[in-house]
DNA sequence: GGATTGATTAATCAACTTAACTGACCTAGC
DNA sequence: GCTAGGTCAGTTAAGTTGATTAATCAATCC
């Protein structure tokens, strides 16, 4: 643990960083608020604010009134000081074909533009597709491209940050080594990449059901595959090569080796749900449609949910035994379709299967969780870069 | 993230903390070394060292020579500035009966005393047993009791730090609520409690095979039960109620529900290993003896190890799928007995079972890993308390 | 004896704090 | 309805703390 040491310059940098960090939290602050939060004296706060406004990071957004004395100035981070972009690549978009969904937000998190393009990755290089969509975003938002400080990518696969390559992905070309650095170079911004399930977990922590919890596991039940995100005290566990949570391939124990090897994907992946629906006479072309149809007629489909929940509980029991999370969130299209019906079924199945008790919940995010999570991740990256940049500018 | 802000006093506290932190790392440092490490100026380093020596935390341990100029003073943390004690409670000690193993070390980590007492917990309250053993330790080491700043307990169960209670433990009386605060009050020191497997992982990171790794999972194969410790970048994952890694009760999937519920403990817990040994005609009263006997005759016991490894691989595959650790360490008496023979068998079984590849290794700690890990954990607690105390003393 | 290095001393600088001061705004009292 | 007093926002000035640079002294090797 390298502890900081330094001179008065470090002190100033720390104080400015602290003030900026508070101002970047949603909400507007007066000098008195900052004084209370940072425990700095009035003149220092004034000096810090003068420098931050000079740097264009902070602006006066209003005045207090109704109390004796002069009206206190209300400060907030300038929304237009920097922007973050998010791009979610999916092999099966809402239309069934591969697509790219993207959004751009300002420093307060307000979405300024949002677009969705079907992309034929067989004939389009991911690099140009992604660079183009970011350019289109900043155009649509009317924002200078160089103010976009961070682009966050969400991919349906795992990302190995050590080698900067995307793996376990079905989108053609996306696993090419060197792709991410190329994109970063072409865009001229910092580029972050993460698993789409991980980003959904980020959204769940920021605006979903996992807001106040100290750690949680998110089980993603997708149209195709399934995944797991692990949040420990707000930080995501990604594993040695970004492979943490790739539980689809988790092999299951078979007592007599005559059984063929079965993994979790075979139990409640997309294809398994399709088959399970067929067995119970529920019609639907996609897992989402099947589960939604079943949830619409809960009386007729009780057995379907019991079977599905039993299978989900097999995976969850392993996760709970390893991690003991204080909350387990069911998310992804299938979980959204299943809603409360699926939730109660899974709760019952887990009570039968797992010895440790865990709170289970369904996601409360209606919108595109992956995209929102990517925006959140990009935004925190931008904010931390701003806070860190103050330190370096001083030195 | 609450960022620090403050005045010059904070700066001094930070600089002193940084210097002390460097001096607490093993190794002796000259003023020039500290200057390089902290990037502080010579007069500041002198002032910091003067204050630290005045506080009795740091002493001159020697002088440089052989180079031009005056002989530089060599500083190091005073070994006798504080001590840490470690107590490992086990329901089956080396003699077969419940026992308490304890050790005391100085600030450099040198062991000053080590004792082992069989304790009949049916007739002895854990509180008095533990308080007595700490008193005995400081007596044996010839150390004033009030210099023992931290006592680290290792228990064969999980510890819920939220409610300060030990759970999932077989030792009578150890799960009594309020026990830990009582012990802390009676001793007058800070008391830390952790799962014995977690402490073994601490030892593995500090002095074992996991020294340089960025994260690892440790599978403990004990005489009775089994456990898992998860280290992510040097911090242990304990879960919501301290139950992370309690994989003994992890239920296994059974395709036809006619099978009775099977968990990992049934696969390769102590009783399962005894049964497996019987099936293969290997004699021995304890799991350790069986595996040791098998390892002594590797040619005759190939099938035994294959079967055992296949079972272990079932559990490990789940752990690897969830966490993707860069290293998996096999530890505990059974793993030590199995040694390289067991290791190669597990490697082969995992290659067949798990899709993600992980490096596997056997522990390299010959001594009592739990006790050593408890000492390490206690020592870091003492060091961090010292570093933190500087900040508070200034204010 | 010269070069080099360890450590202290002196002078300067940077940044925060306390305290005094200015000015705006509300409220109460006539 | 006007004015005096009180309160609070923010600035200015003086003082304090602590770190840096530069100069000095002293010890050791070659």
Short mmCIF file of C-alpha atoms in Angstrom, two decimals, chain A residues 6-392:
data_model
loop_
_atom_site.label_atom_id
_atom_site.label_comp_id
_atom_site.label_asym_id
_atom_site.label_seq_id
_atom_site.Cartn_x
_atom_site.Cartn_y
_atom_site.Cartn_z
CA UNK A 6 4.33 15.37 -0.22
CA UNK A 7 4.33 19.11 0.37
CA UNK A 8 1.74 21.84 0.44
CA UNK A 9 1.06 21.34 -3.24
CA UNK A 10 -0.21 17.88 -2.51
CA UNK A 11 -2.45 19.39 0.14
CA UNK A 12 -3.96 21.85 -2.26
CA UNK A 13 -4.49 19.13 -4.85
CA UNK A 14 -6.18 16.94 -2.28
CA UNK A 15 -8.46 19.70 -1.12
CA UNK A 16 -9.47 20.63 -4.63
CA UNK A 17 -10.05 17.00 -5.48
CA UNK A 18 -12.18 16.55 -2.40
CA UNK A 19 -14.28 19.59 -3.22
CA UNK A 20 -14.71 18.54 -6.84
CA UNK A 21 -15.62 15.04 -5.77
CA UNK A 22 -18.39 16.42 -3.60
CA UNK A 23 -19.61 18.69 -6.35
CA UNK A 24 -19.71 15.79 -8.79
CA UNK A 25 -22.12 13.94 -6.60
CA UNK A 26 -25.63 14.76 -7.72
CA UNK A 27 -26.91 17.80 -5.91
CA UNK A 28 -25.94 21.42 -5.59
CA UNK A 29 -23.85 22.81 -2.80
CA UNK A 30 -23.24 26.18 -1.20
CA UNK A 31 -19.93 27.23 0.25
CA UNK A 32 -21.30 26.44 3.69
CA UNK A 33 -22.18 22.91 2.59
CA UNK A 34 -18.67 22.36 1.29
CA UNK A 35 -17.22 23.76 4.48
CA UNK A 36 -19.17 21.21 6.44
CA UNK A 37 -18.32 18.34 4.11
CA UNK A 38 -14.61 19.00 3.80
CA UNK A 39 -14.01 20.66 7.19
CA UNK A 40 -11.98 23.33 5.48
CA UNK A 41 -12.08 27.00 6.42
CA UNK A 42 -14.06 29.63 4.53
CA UNK A 43 -11.16 31.32 2.75
CA UNK A 44 -9.84 27.99 1.57
CA UNK A 45 -13.20 26.97 0.19
CA UNK A 46 -13.42 30.27 -1.65
CA UNK A 47 -9.98 29.81 -3.15
CA UNK A 48 -10.75 26.23 -4.18
CA UNK A 49 -14.00 27.27 -5.82
CA UNK A 50 -12.30 30.14 -7.62
CA UNK A 51 -9.79 27.72 -9.14
CA UNK A 52 -12.40 25.15 -10.06
CA UNK A 53 -14.59 27.71 -11.78
CA UNK A 54 -11.56 29.14 -13.58
CA UNK A 55 -10.83 25.64 -14.83
CA UNK A 56 -14.37 25.45 -16.17
CA UNK A 57 -15.32 22.50 -14.05
CA UNK A 58 -17.77 24.20 -11.74
CA UNK A 59 -20.38 26.92 -12.19
CA UNK A 60 -22.81 28.95 -10.12
CA UNK A 61 -26.24 27.51 -10.77
CA UNK A 62 -28.36 29.65 -8.47
CA UNK A 63 -28.75 31.62 -5.29
CA UNK A 64 -30.23 30.86 -1.93
CA UNK A 65 -32.88 33.23 -0.61
CA UNK A 66 -35.38 33.62 2.18
CA UNK A 67 -32.79 33.72 4.94
CA UNK A 68 -31.10 36.68 6.57
CA UNK A 69 -27.90 37.84 5.06
CA UNK A 70 -26.74 37.87 1.48
CA UNK A 71 -27.98 35.11 -0.82
CA UNK A 72 -25.48 32.26 -0.84
CA UNK A 73 -24.20 31.16 -4.22
CA UNK A 74 -25.07 27.60 -5.16
CA UNK A 75 -22.39 25.69 -7.01
CA UNK A 76 -22.53 22.54 -9.10
CA UNK A 77 -20.30 20.76 -11.56
CA UNK A 78 -20.65 22.20 -15.04
CA UNK A 79 -22.72 19.67 -17.01
CA UNK A 80 -20.84 20.53 -20.18
CA UNK A 81 -17.36 20.16 -18.72
CA UNK A 82 -17.08 16.64 -20.10
CA UNK A 83 -19.20 13.91 -21.61
CA UNK A 84 -19.27 10.14 -21.48
CA UNK A 85 -20.43 7.84 -24.23
CA UNK A 86 -21.66 4.28 -23.92
CA UNK A 87 -21.96 1.68 -26.63
CA UNK A 88 -23.60 -1.69 -26.17
CA UNK A 89 -22.83 -4.31 -28.78
CA UNK A 90 -25.23 -7.23 -28.93
CA UNK A 91 -25.34 -10.22 -31.20
CA UNK A 92 -29.12 -10.32 -31.02
CA UNK A 93 -30.64 -6.87 -30.96
CA UNK A 94 -34.31 -6.09 -30.40
CA UNK A 95 -34.89 -6.71 -34.09
CA UNK A 96 -33.21 -10.11 -33.97
CA UNK A 97 -30.15 -9.02 -35.93
CA UNK A 98 -26.84 -7.83 -34.46
CA UNK A 99 -27.03 -4.21 -33.43
CA UNK A 100 -25.31 -1.42 -31.62
CA UNK A 101 -27.10 0.71 -29.05
CA UNK A 102 -25.38 3.86 -27.90
CA UNK A 103 -25.97 6.88 -25.74
CA UNK A 104 -24.16 10.00 -24.62
CA UNK A 105 -24.56 11.82 -21.34
CA UNK A 106 -23.18 14.97 -19.78
CA UNK A 107 -21.33 15.28 -16.49
CA UNK A 108 -24.56 15.20 -14.47
CA UNK A 109 -25.62 11.98 -16.14
CA UNK A 110 -28.39 13.51 -18.26
CA UNK A 111 -28.71 11.62 -21.53
CA UNK A 112 -28.11 13.97 -24.46
CA UNK A 113 -28.42 11.51 -27.33
CA UNK A 114 -29.35 7.93 -27.87
CA UNK A 115 -29.26 5.92 -31.07
CA UNK A 116 -29.59 2.35 -32.20
CA UNK A 117 -28.12 0.96 -35.39
CA UNK A 118 -28.41 -2.53 -36.79
CA UNK A 119 -24.93 -3.56 -37.88
CA UNK A 120 -23.99 -6.44 -40.13
CA UNK A 121 -20.75 -7.41 -38.48
CA UNK A 122 -20.04 -9.92 -41.23
CA UNK A 123 -19.42 -7.06 -43.63
CA UNK A 124 -18.51 -4.24 -41.26
CA UNK A 125 -15.35 -3.99 -39.24
CA UNK A 126 -16.20 -3.43 -35.56
CA UNK A 127 -13.64 -0.67 -35.40
CA UNK A 128 -15.34 1.51 -38.01
CA UNK A 129 -18.81 0.61 -36.74
CA UNK A 130 -17.97 1.73 -33.23
CA UNK A 131 -16.02 4.81 -34.21
CA UNK A 132 -18.86 5.86 -36.50
CA UNK A 133 -21.53 5.44 -33.87
CA UNK A 134 -19.62 7.61 -31.40
CA UNK A 135 -19.24 10.31 -34.04
CA UNK A 136 -22.93 10.08 -34.81
CA UNK A 137 -23.67 10.40 -31.10
CA UNK A 138 -21.72 13.58 -30.55
CA UNK A 139 -23.26 14.97 -33.73
CA UNK A 140 -26.78 14.19 -32.58
CA UNK A 141 -26.11 15.70 -29.17
CA UNK A 142 -24.50 18.80 -30.66
CA UNK A 143 -21.40 18.28 -28.60
CA UNK A 144 -17.80 18.80 -29.68
CA UNK A 145 -16.21 15.40 -30.15
CA UNK A 146 -13.13 16.29 -28.10
CA UNK A 147 -15.27 16.90 -25.03
CA UNK A 148 -16.16 13.20 -24.95
CA UNK A 149 -13.60 11.98 -22.43
CA UNK A 150 -14.53 8.35 -22.12
CA UNK A 151 -16.26 5.74 -24.23
CA UNK A 152 -17.52 2.69 -22.42
CA UNK A 153 -18.14 -0.47 -24.41
CA UNK A 154 -20.40 -3.28 -23.33
CA UNK A 155 -19.82 -6.57 -25.08
CA UNK A 156 -21.53 -9.96 -24.91
CA UNK A 157 -18.40 -11.74 -23.80
CA UNK A 158 -15.57 -11.38 -21.35
CA UNK A 159 -12.86 -8.76 -21.50
CA UNK A 160 -9.30 -9.52 -20.54
CA UNK A 161 -7.87 -6.17 -19.50
CA UNK A 162 -4.38 -7.63 -19.27
CA UNK A 163 -4.13 -8.34 -22.99
CA UNK A 164 -6.86 -5.82 -23.93
CA UNK A 165 -8.79 -8.42 -25.88
CA UNK A 166 -12.43 -9.42 -25.89
CA UNK A 167 -13.04 -13.15 -25.58
CA UNK A 168 -15.88 -15.64 -25.49
CA UNK A 169 -17.81 -13.49 -27.93
CA UNK A 170 -19.90 -14.46 -30.94
CA UNK A 171 -19.83 -11.15 -32.80
CA UNK A 172 -17.45 -11.56 -35.75
CA UNK A 173 -14.29 -9.52 -35.49
CA UNK A 174 -14.87 -8.39 -31.93
CA UNK A 175 -12.32 -10.79 -30.51
CA UNK A 176 -9.52 -9.53 -32.73
CA UNK A 177 -6.44 -8.73 -30.65
CA UNK A 178 -5.54 -5.08 -30.77
CA UNK A 179 -9.08 -3.97 -31.59
CA UNK A 180 -9.63 -2.00 -28.40
CA UNK A 181 -6.40 0.00 -28.58
CA UNK A 182 -7.19 0.74 -32.24
CA UNK A 183 -10.59 2.10 -31.32
CA UNK A 184 -9.10 4.18 -28.53
CA UNK A 185 -6.53 5.59 -30.93
CA UNK A 186 -9.13 6.37 -33.58
CA UNK A 187 -11.46 8.05 -31.12
CA UNK A 188 -8.79 9.87 -29.20
CA UNK A 189 -10.53 9.09 -25.93
CA UNK A 190 -10.10 6.65 -23.14
CA UNK A 191 -12.00 3.46 -23.90
CA UNK A 192 -13.30 1.08 -21.27
CA UNK A 193 -14.61 -2.37 -22.07
CA UNK A 194 -16.66 -4.64 -19.91
CA UNK A 195 -18.91 -7.61 -20.01
CA UNK A 196 -22.55 -6.64 -20.59
CA UNK A 197 -23.70 -8.48 -17.49
CA UNK A 198 -21.17 -6.60 -15.39
CA UNK A 199 -22.51 -3.32 -16.74
CA UNK A 200 -26.06 -4.35 -15.95
CA UNK A 201 -24.85 -4.86 -12.40
CA UNK A 202 -23.40 -1.36 -12.39
CA UNK A 203 -26.81 -0.01 -13.35
CA UNK A 204 -28.44 -2.15 -10.70
CA UNK A 205 -26.19 -0.68 -8.04
CA UNK A 206 -26.64 2.90 -9.17
CA UNK A 207 -30.32 3.00 -9.88
CA UNK A 208 -31.78 -0.43 -9.30
CA UNK A 209 -32.59 -2.71 -6.44
CA UNK A 210 -28.97 -3.01 -5.26
CA UNK A 211 -28.54 0.63 -4.41
CA UNK A 212 -27.87 0.44 -0.70
CA UNK A 213 -26.53 -3.08 -0.45
CA UNK A 214 -22.91 -3.80 0.49
CA UNK A 215 -22.50 -6.53 -2.11
CA UNK A 216 -24.60 -8.58 -4.45
CA UNK A 217 -24.58 -11.14 -7.22
CA UNK A 218 -26.55 -10.57 -10.38
CA UNK A 219 -27.72 -13.56 -12.38
CA UNK A 220 -28.41 -12.63 -15.96
CA UNK A 221 -30.96 -14.74 -17.79
CA UNK A 222 -30.55 -13.75 -21.40
CA UNK A 223 -32.18 -14.72 -24.65
CA UNK A 224 -29.19 -16.85 -25.45
CA UNK A 225 -26.79 -17.33 -22.64
CA UNK A 226 -26.59 -16.66 -18.97
CA UNK A 227 -24.05 -14.85 -16.90
CA UNK A 228 -23.16 -13.69 -13.45
CA UNK A 229 -21.85 -10.41 -12.14
CA UNK A 230 -20.27 -10.18 -8.70
CA UNK A 231 -20.26 -6.91 -6.82
CA UNK A 232 -18.25 -6.78 -3.61
CA UNK A 233 -18.66 -3.48 -1.80
CA UNK A 234 -19.22 -1.66 -5.07
CA UNK A 235 -16.36 -3.14 -7.07
CA UNK A 236 -16.92 -5.81 -9.64
CA UNK A 237 -15.01 -9.05 -9.56
CA UNK A 238 -13.70 -9.79 -13.02
CA UNK A 239 -11.27 -12.63 -12.39
CA UNK A 240 -7.80 -13.27 -13.67
CA UNK A 241 -8.62 -13.02 -17.36
CA UNK A 242 -12.05 -11.41 -17.14
CA UNK A 243 -13.68 -14.82 -16.97
CA UNK A 244 -15.37 -14.49 -13.58
CA UNK A 245 -19.10 -15.10 -13.82
CA UNK A 246 -18.91 -17.18 -17.00
CA UNK A 247 -21.07 -19.76 -15.29
CA UNK A 248 -22.80 -20.96 -18.44
CA UNK A 249 -20.06 -23.50 -18.88
CA UNK A 250 -20.06 -24.56 -15.24
CA UNK A 251 -20.10 -28.36 -15.44
CA UNK A 252 -22.56 -30.19 -13.25
CA UNK A 253 -21.86 -33.29 -11.29
CA UNK A 254 -23.38 -36.47 -12.60
CA UNK A 255 -23.25 -39.37 -10.15
CA UNK A 256 -23.06 -42.04 -12.81
CA UNK A 257 -20.71 -41.15 -15.60
CA UNK A 258 -23.04 -42.61 -18.21
CA UNK A 259 -24.80 -39.25 -18.34
CA UNK A 260 -23.34 -36.89 -20.86
CA UNK A 261 -21.62 -33.83 -19.47
CA UNK A 262 -24.21 -31.24 -18.50
CA UNK A 263 -23.54 -27.59 -17.75
CA UNK A 264 -25.66 -24.73 -16.48
CA UNK A 265 -26.29 -23.46 -19.99
CA UNK A 266 -28.01 -26.79 -20.68
CA UNK A 267 -30.20 -26.27 -17.62
CA UNK A 268 -31.56 -22.79 -18.11
CA UNK A 269 -29.84 -21.20 -21.10
CA UNK A 270 -32.00 -19.92 -23.92
CA UNK A 271 -32.28 -23.25 -25.73
CA UNK A 272 -33.15 -25.04 -22.49
CA UNK A 273 -35.96 -22.59 -21.76
CA UNK A 274 -37.32 -23.07 -25.27
CA UNK A 275 -37.35 -26.83 -24.74
CA UNK A 276 -38.89 -26.50 -21.29
CA UNK A 277 -41.64 -24.31 -22.71
CA UNK A 278 -42.37 -26.89 -25.40
CA UNK A 279 -42.61 -29.62 -22.78
CA UNK A 280 -45.21 -27.61 -20.90
CA UNK A 281 -47.16 -26.65 -23.98
CA UNK A 282 -46.26 -22.96 -23.82
CA UNK A 283 -45.89 -21.33 -27.22
CA UNK A 284 -43.37 -18.69 -28.11
CA UNK A 285 -40.48 -18.20 -30.48
CA UNK A 286 -37.96 -16.83 -28.00
CA UNK A 287 -37.26 -17.54 -24.34
CA UNK A 288 -38.57 -14.09 -23.49
CA UNK A 289 -41.88 -14.78 -25.23
CA UNK A 290 -42.25 -18.14 -23.55
CA UNK A 291 -41.62 -16.84 -20.05
CA UNK A 292 -43.80 -13.81 -20.68
CA UNK A 293 -46.62 -16.05 -21.90
CA UNK A 294 -46.20 -18.27 -18.86
CA UNK A 295 -46.23 -15.29 -16.52
CA UNK A 296 -49.40 -14.00 -18.16
CA UNK A 297 -51.21 -17.22 -17.18
CA UNK A 298 -49.68 -18.06 -13.80
CA UNK A 299 -52.34 -20.59 -12.87
CA UNK A 300 -51.73 -22.76 -15.90
CA UNK A 301 -47.97 -22.51 -15.79
CA UNK A 302 -47.17 -23.20 -12.17
CA UNK A 303 -45.33 -26.39 -13.00
CA UNK A 304 -43.28 -24.65 -15.68
CA UNK A 305 -42.02 -22.08 -13.21
CA UNK A 306 -41.33 -24.70 -10.57
CA UNK A 307 -39.18 -26.65 -12.98
CA UNK A 308 -37.40 -23.56 -14.25
CA UNK A 309 -36.81 -22.30 -10.72
CA UNK A 310 -35.42 -25.65 -9.63
CA UNK A 311 -32.86 -25.43 -12.38
CA UNK A 312 -31.97 -21.84 -11.63
CA UNK A 313 -31.60 -22.78 -7.98
CA UNK A 314 -28.92 -25.30 -8.91
CA UNK A 315 -26.74 -22.52 -10.25
CA UNK A 316 -27.64 -20.04 -7.56
CA UNK A 317 -26.91 -22.52 -4.79
CA UNK A 318 -23.34 -22.86 -6.03
CA UNK A 319 -22.95 -19.10 -6.29
CA UNK A 320 -24.38 -18.53 -2.83
CA UNK A 321 -22.19 -21.20 -1.28
CA UNK A 322 -19.08 -19.61 -2.75
CA UNK A 323 -19.90 -15.95 -2.19
CA UNK A 324 -22.62 -15.61 0.48
CA UNK A 325 -23.97 -12.42 -1.11
CA UNK A 326 -26.40 -10.34 0.90
CA UNK A 327 -28.55 -9.96 -2.20
CA UNK A 328 -29.09 -11.92 -5.39
CA UNK A 329 -30.62 -10.04 -8.29
CA UNK A 330 -32.34 -11.80 -11.16
CA UNK A 331 -31.99 -9.74 -14.32
CA UNK A 332 -32.00 -9.99 -18.08
CA UNK A 333 -34.95 -10.37 -20.47
CA UNK A 334 -36.08 -13.73 -19.10
CA UNK A 335 -36.07 -12.49 -15.51
CA UNK A 336 -37.92 -9.34 -16.51
CA UNK A 337 -40.53 -11.43 -18.30
CA UNK A 338 -40.89 -13.77 -15.36
CA UNK A 339 -41.24 -10.96 -12.85
CA UNK A 340 -42.71 -11.68 -9.44
CA UNK A 341 -43.98 -15.11 -10.49
CA UNK A 342 -40.49 -16.28 -11.32
CA UNK A 343 -39.14 -14.62 -8.18
CA UNK A 344 -41.43 -16.48 -5.80
CA UNK A 345 -40.73 -19.74 -7.61
CA UNK A 346 -36.97 -19.24 -7.30
CA UNK A 347 -37.30 -18.27 -3.65
CA UNK A 348 -39.13 -21.51 -2.98
CA UNK A 349 -36.67 -23.62 -4.92
CA UNK A 350 -33.73 -22.04 -3.11
CA UNK A 351 -35.27 -22.63 0.26
CA UNK A 352 -35.34 -26.29 -0.62
CA UNK A 353 -31.86 -26.41 -2.13
CA UNK A 354 -29.49 -23.96 -0.44
CA UNK A 355 -28.55 -24.05 3.21
CA UNK A 356 -27.56 -20.38 3.43
CA UNK A 357 -30.37 -17.91 3.11
CA UNK A 358 -30.07 -15.00 0.77
CA UNK A 359 -32.38 -12.21 -0.18
CA UNK A 360 -33.52 -12.59 -3.77
CA UNK A 361 -34.96 -9.82 -5.92
CA UNK A 362 -35.84 -9.11 -9.52
CA UNK A 363 -34.29 -6.18 -11.29
CA UNK A 364 -36.21 -2.93 -11.06
CA UNK A 365 -34.67 -1.48 -14.20
CA UNK A 366 -37.16 -1.24 -17.03
CA UNK A 367 -34.85 0.37 -19.55
CA UNK A 368 -31.80 -1.10 -21.27
CA UNK A 369 -29.79 -2.05 -18.19
CA UNK A 370 -26.58 -2.72 -20.09
CA UNK A 371 -26.63 0.67 -21.79
CA UNK A 372 -27.48 2.50 -18.59
CA UNK A 373 -24.75 0.65 -16.74
CA UNK A 374 -22.26 1.51 -19.44
CA UNK A 375 -23.24 5.15 -19.11
CA UNK A 376 -22.81 4.96 -15.35
CA UNK A 377 -19.43 3.27 -15.69
CA UNK A 378 -18.30 5.79 -18.27
CA UNK A 379 -19.47 8.65 -16.11
CA UNK A 380 -17.58 7.50 -13.04
CA UNK A 381 -14.50 7.05 -15.21
CA UNK A 382 -14.85 10.62 -16.47
CA UNK A 383 -15.36 11.93 -12.97
CA UNK A 384 -12.39 10.11 -11.58
CA UNK A 385 -10.25 11.28 -14.46
CA UNK A 386 -11.27 14.87 -13.73
CA UNK A 387 -10.52 14.49 -10.04
CA UNK A 388 -7.18 12.90 -10.83
CA UNK A 389 -6.32 15.50 -13.46
CA UNK A 390 -6.38 18.20 -10.82
CA UNK A 391 -3.60 16.48 -8.96
CA UNK A 392 -1.43 16.21 -12.06
#
